[in-house]
Short mmCIF file of C-alpha atoms in Angstrom, two decimals:
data_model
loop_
_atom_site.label_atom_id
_atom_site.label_comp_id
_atom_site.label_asym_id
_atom_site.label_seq_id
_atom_site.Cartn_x
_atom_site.Cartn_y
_atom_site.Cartn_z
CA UNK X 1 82.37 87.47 113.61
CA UNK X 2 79.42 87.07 116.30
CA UNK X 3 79.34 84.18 118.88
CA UNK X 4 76.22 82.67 119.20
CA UNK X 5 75.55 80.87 122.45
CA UNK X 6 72.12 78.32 122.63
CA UNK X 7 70.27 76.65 125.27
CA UNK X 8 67.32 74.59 125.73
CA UNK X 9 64.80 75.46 128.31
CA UNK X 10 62.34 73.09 129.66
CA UNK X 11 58.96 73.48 131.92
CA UNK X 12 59.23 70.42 134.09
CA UNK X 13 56.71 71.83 136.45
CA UNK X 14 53.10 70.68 136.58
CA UNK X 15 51.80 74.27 135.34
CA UNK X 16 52.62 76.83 132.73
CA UNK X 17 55.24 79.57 133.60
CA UNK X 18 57.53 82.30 132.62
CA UNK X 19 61.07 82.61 133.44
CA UNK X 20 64.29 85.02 132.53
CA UNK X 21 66.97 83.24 131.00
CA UNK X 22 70.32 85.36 131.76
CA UNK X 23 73.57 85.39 130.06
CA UNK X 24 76.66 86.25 131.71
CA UNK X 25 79.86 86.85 130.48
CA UNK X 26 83.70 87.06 132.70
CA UNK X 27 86.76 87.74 130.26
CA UNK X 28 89.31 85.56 132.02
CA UNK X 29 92.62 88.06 131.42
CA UNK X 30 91.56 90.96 130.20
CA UNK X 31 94.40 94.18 130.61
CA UNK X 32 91.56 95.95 132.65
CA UNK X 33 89.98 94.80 136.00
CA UNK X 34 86.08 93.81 134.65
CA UNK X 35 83.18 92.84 136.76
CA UNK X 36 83.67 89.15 137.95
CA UNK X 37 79.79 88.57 135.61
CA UNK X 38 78.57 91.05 132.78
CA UNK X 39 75.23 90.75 132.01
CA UNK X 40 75.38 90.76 128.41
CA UNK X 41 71.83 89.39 127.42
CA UNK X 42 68.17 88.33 128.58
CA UNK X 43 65.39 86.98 127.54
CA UNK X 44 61.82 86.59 129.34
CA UNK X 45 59.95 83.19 127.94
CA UNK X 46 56.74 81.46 128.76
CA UNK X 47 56.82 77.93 128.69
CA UNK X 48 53.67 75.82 128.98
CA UNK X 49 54.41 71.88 130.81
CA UNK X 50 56.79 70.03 129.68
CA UNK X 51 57.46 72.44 126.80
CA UNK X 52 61.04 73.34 125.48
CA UNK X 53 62.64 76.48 123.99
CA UNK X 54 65.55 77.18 122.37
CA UNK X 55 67.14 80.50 123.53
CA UNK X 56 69.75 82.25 121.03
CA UNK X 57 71.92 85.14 122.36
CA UNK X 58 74.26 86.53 120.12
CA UNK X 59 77.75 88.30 121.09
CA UNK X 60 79.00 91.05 119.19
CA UNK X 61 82.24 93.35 119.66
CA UNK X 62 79.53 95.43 121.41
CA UNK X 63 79.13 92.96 124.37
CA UNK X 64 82.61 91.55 124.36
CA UNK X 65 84.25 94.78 124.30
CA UNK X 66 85.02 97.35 126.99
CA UNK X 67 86.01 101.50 127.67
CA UNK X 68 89.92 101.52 128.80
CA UNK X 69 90.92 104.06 130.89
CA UNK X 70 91.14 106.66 128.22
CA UNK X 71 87.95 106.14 127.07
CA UNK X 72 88.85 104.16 123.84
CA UNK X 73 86.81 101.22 123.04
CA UNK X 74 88.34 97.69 123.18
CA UNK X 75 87.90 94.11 122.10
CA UNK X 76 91.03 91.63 123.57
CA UNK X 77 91.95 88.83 122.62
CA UNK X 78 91.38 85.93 125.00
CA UNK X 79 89.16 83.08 127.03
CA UNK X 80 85.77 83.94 128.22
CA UNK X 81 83.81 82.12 130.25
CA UNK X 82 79.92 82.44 129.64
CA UNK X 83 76.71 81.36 132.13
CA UNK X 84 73.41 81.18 131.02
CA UNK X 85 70.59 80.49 133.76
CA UNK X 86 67.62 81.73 135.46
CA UNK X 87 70.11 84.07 137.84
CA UNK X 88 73.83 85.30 138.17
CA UNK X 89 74.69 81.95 140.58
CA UNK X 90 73.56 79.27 138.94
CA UNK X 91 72.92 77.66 135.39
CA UNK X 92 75.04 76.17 132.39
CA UNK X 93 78.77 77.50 132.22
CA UNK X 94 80.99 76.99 128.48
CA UNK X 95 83.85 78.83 127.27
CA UNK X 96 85.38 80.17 123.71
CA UNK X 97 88.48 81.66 122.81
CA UNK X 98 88.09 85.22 120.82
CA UNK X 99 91.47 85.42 118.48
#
């Protein structure tokens, strides 16, 4: 099954705009060293003031998994942490537990 991750942007500026919403994804004990943050998704919106998206990003064994040493693909078990925000430092942070 997919995990979907959601997340509300809103323009509180005074004037329209466009921003990149990022998701990032760290796999917490994975059998393999990974990058701290994997970009997994991104999304470029426009927003007029005081408007508010909703942003879906959807995570499939193609973004959770990873190339072992061999070069077989896999997809562990285990707790994930994911970020969504405007850059790799700062924004909304959840987690979920793939069985």
């Amino acid at each position: 099954e997919a995990v979907k991750v959601s997340v509300e942007v809103t323009n509180s500026g005074n004037y329209e705009g466009k921003e990149v919403v990022q998701l990032y994804i760290q796999d917490e004990f994975g059998s393999l060293a990974r990058p701290v943050k994997e970009l997994k998704g991104f999304e470029l919106i426009e927003l007029k003031k005081g408007e508010t998206k909703t942003i879906q990003f959807t995570l499939t064994e193609k973004e959770l998994g990873f190339y072992d040493n061999q070069g077989a693909f896999l997809v562990e078990a285990g707790l994930f942490n994911v970020m969504v925000g405007w850059n790799s430092n700062e924004g909304l942070t959840s987690k979920f537990n793939l069985e």
